[in-house]
CSV table of C-alpha atoms in Angstrom, one decimal:
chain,number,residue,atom,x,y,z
O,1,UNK,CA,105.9,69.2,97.4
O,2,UNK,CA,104.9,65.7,97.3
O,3,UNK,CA,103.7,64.4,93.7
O,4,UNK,CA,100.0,64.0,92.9
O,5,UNK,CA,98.3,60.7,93.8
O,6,UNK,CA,97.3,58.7,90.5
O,7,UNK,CA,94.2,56.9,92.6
O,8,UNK,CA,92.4,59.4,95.2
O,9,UNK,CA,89.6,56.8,97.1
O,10,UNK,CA,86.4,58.6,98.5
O,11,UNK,CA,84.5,58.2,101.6
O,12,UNK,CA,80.9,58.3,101.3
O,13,UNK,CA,78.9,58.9,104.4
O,14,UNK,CA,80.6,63.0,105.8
O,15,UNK,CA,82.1,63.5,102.6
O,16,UNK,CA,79.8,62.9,99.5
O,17,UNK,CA,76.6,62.4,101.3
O,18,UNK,CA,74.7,63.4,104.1
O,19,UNK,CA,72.1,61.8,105.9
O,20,UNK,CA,68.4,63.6,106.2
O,21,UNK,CA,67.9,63.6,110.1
O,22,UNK,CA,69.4,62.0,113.3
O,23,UNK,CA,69.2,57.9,112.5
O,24,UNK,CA,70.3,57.5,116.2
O,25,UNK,CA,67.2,59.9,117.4
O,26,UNK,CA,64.7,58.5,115.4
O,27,UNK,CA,65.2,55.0,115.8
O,28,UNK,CA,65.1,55.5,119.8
O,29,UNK,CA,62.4,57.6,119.5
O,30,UNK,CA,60.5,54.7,117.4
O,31,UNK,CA,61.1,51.9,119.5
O,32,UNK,CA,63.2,53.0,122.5
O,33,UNK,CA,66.3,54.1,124.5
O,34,UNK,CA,69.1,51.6,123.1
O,35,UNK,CA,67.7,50.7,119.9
O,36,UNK,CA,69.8,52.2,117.5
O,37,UNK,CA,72.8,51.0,119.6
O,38,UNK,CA,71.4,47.4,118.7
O,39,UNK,CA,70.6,48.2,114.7
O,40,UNK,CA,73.9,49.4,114.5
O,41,UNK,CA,75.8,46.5,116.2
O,42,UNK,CA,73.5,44.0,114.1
O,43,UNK,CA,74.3,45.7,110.8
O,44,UNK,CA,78.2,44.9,111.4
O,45,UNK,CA,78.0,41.6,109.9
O,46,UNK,CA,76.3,42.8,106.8
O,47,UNK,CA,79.0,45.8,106.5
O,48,UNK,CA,81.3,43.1,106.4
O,49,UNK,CA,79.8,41.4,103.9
O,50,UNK,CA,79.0,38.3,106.3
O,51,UNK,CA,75.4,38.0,106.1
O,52,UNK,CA,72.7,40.4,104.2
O,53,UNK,CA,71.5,43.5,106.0
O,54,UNK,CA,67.7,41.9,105.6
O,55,UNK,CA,68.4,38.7,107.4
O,56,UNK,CA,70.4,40.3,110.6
O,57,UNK,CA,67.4,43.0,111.1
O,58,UNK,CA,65.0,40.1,111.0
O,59,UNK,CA,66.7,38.7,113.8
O,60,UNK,CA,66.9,41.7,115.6
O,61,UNK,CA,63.1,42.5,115.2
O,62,UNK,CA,62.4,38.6,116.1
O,63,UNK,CA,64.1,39.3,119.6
O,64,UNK,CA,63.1,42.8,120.2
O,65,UNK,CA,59.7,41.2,119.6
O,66,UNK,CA,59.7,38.3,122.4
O,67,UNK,CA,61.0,41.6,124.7
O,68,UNK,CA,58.2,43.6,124.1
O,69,UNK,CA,54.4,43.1,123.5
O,70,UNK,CA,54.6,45.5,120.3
O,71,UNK,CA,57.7,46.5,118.0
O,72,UNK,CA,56.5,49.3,116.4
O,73,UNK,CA,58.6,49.7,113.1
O,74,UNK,CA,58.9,46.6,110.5
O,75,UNK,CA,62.3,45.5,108.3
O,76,UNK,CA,60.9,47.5,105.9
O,77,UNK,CA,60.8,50.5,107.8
O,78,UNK,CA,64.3,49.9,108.9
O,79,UNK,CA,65.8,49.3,105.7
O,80,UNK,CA,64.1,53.1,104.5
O,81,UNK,CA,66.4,54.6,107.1
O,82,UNK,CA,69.1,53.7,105.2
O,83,UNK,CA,68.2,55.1,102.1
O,84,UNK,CA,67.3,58.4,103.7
O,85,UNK,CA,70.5,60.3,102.2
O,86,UNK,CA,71.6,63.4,99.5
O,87,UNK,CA,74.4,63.5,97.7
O,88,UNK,CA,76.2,66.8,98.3
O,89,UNK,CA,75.9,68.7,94.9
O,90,UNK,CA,79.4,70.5,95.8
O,91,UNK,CA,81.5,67.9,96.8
O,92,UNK,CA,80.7,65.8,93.9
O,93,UNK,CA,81.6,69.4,91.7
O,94,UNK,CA,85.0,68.8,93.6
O,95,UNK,CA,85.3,65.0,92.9
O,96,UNK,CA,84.3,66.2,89.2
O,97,UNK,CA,87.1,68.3,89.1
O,98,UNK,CA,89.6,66.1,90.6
O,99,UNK,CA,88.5,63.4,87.5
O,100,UNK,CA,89.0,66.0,84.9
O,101,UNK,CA,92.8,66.8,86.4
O,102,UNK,CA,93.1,63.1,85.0
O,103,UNK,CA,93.3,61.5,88.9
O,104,UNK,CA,90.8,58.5,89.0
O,105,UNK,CA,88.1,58.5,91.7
O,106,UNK,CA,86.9,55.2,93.6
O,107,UNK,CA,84.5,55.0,96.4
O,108,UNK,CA,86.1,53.3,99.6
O,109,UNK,CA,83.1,53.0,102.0
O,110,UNK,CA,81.3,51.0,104.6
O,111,UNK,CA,78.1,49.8,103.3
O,112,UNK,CA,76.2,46.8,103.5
O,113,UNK,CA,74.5,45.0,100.6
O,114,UNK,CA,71.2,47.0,100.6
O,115,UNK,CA,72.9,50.2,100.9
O,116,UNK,CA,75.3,49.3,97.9
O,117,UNK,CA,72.1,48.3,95.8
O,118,UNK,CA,70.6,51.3,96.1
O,119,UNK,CA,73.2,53.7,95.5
O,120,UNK,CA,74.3,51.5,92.2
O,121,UNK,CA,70.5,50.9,91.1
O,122,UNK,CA,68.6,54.2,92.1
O,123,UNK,CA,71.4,56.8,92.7
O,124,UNK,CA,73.4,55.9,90.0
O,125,UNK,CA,76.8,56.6,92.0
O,126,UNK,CA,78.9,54.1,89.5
O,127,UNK,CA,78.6,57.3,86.9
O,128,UNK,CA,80.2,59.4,89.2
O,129,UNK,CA,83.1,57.5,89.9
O,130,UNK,CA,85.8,55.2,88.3
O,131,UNK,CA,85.2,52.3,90.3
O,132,UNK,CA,84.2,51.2,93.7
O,133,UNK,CA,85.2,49.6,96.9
O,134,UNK,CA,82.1,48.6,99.1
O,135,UNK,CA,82.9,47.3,102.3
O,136,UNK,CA,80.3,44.3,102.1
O,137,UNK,CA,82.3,43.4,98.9
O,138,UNK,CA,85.6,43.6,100.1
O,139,UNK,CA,85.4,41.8,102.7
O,140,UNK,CA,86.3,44.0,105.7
O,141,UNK,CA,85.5,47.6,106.7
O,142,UNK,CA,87.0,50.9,107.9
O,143,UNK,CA,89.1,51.1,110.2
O,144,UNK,CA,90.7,47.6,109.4
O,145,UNK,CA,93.8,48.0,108.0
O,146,UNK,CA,92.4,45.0,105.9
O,147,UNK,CA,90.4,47.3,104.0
O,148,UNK,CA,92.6,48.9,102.7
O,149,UNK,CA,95.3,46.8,101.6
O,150,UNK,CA,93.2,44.8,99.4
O,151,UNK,CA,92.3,48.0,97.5
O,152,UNK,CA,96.0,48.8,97.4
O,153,UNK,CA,96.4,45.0,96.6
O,154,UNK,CA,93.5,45.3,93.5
O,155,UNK,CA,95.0,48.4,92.2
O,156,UNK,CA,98.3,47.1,92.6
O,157,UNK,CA,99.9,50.6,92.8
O,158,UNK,CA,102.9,52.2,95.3
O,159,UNK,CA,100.4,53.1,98.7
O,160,UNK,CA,102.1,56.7,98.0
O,161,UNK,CA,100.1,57.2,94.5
O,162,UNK,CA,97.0,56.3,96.4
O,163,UNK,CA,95.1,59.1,98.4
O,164,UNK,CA,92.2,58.6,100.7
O,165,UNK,CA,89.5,61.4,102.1
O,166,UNK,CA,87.0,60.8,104.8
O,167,UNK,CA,85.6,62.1,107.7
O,168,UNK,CA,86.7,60.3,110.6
O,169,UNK,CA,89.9,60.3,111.7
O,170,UNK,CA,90.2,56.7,112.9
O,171,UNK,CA,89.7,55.5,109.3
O,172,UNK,CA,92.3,58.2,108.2
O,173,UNK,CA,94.9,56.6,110.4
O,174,UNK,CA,93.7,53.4,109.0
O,175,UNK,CA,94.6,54.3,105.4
O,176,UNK,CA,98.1,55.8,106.7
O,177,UNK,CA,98.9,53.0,108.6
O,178,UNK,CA,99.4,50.9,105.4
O,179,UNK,CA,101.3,54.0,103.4
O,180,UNK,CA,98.1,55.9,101.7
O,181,UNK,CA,98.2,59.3,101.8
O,182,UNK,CA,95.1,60.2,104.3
O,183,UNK,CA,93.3,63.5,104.6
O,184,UNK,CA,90.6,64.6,106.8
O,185,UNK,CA,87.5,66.3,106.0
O,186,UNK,CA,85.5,68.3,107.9
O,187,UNK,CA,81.9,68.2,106.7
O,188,UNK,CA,81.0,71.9,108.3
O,189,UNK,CA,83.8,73.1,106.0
O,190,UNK,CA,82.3,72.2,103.0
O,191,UNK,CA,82.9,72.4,99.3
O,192,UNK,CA,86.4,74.8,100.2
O,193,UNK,CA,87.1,72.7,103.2
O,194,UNK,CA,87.5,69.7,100.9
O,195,UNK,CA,89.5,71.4,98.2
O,196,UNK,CA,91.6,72.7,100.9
O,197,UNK,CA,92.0,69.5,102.2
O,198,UNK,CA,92.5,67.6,98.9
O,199,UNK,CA,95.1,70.0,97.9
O,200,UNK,CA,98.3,68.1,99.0
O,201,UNK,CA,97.3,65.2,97.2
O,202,UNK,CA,96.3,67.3,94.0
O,203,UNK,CA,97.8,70.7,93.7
O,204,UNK,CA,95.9,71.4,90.3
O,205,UNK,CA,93.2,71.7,93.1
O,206,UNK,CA,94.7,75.0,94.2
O,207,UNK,CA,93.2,76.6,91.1
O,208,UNK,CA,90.1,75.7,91.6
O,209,UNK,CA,88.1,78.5,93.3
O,210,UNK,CA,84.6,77.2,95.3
O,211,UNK,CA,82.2,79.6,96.1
């Protein structure tokens, strides 16, 4: 059996949190077939950390505007969506216990500079965690490669003391690619899907027993 990671890194979107409702659904439905496509392709440069999330959607709006006689949603309203999330009450019991087995927990997610704001400043998420990795800070964003050598570059540790869980398994590969240990999690398995899944990198984990 392989040793337990020192550093296990933590998706955030599929993993910790969830979403409220379809983004994709309700921003088509409030504007139109396509729309999301385009919010989602504008936000790249602010997951990146190129430009702020308010200035590409402004930009967006300006030209959806000289399309159409009437846009009905605002920045504002867009910027809400992205706050429109829960933390999953089990998976951060399973985080919790990974900390107390003595293995230190960063976030390694894709958000832009709104999104990091708000989890920090409302949510509180830098008390859950040892540290964090936000894609508009580092500079690159899942799947890069990129990504994850500078964490592996920051925490200067051997890739094979570093885990890494998320959801999709492009950004698993990712993390693999450059020697992490990747897992994927299923986010219909739930609080036993993740321990189950977590268990190669921490075997303590086998003890624990989810409900």
């Amino acid at each position: 059996m392989s040793a337990p990671v020192e550093v296990l890194l933590w998706d955030c979107d599929g993993v910790l949190q969830h979403g409220r409702f379809d983004w994709r659904a309700r921003l088509d439905g409030q504007v139109g077939d396509g729309f999301a496509d385009r919010v989602f392709e504008a936000e790249l440069p602010a997951l990146r950390g190129e430009r702020p999330l308010r200035d590409v959607l402004e930009e967006l709006l300006h030209v959806v505007g000289e399309e159409r006689d009437h846009v009905p949603v605002t920045v504002e309203d867009l910027l809400d969506i992205w706050e429109q999330f829960d933390l999953d009450p089990e998976a951060v019991a399973v985080l919790t216990a990974v900390r107390d087995l003595g293995v230190r927990c960063l976030l390694a997610t894709n958000q832009q500079d709104h999104r990091v704001r708000h989890m920090r400043e409302v949510r509180g998420y830098d008390d859950l965690v040892d540290g964090s990795y936000y894609s508009s800070e580092v500079g690159a964003m899942k799947p890069d490669p990129a990504f994850f050598a500078h964490i592996l570059d920051d925490l200067d540790l051997p890739a094979e003391r570093v885990g890494f869980v998320d959801d999709l398994p492009v950004n698993v590969e990712a993390a693999r690619s450059v020697g992490i240990r990747g897992v994927r999690h299923d986010p219909a398995s739930g609080a036993k899907g993740l321990v189950d899944a977590l268990t190669p990198l921490v075997p303590a984990l086998a003890d624990l027993h989810t409900t």
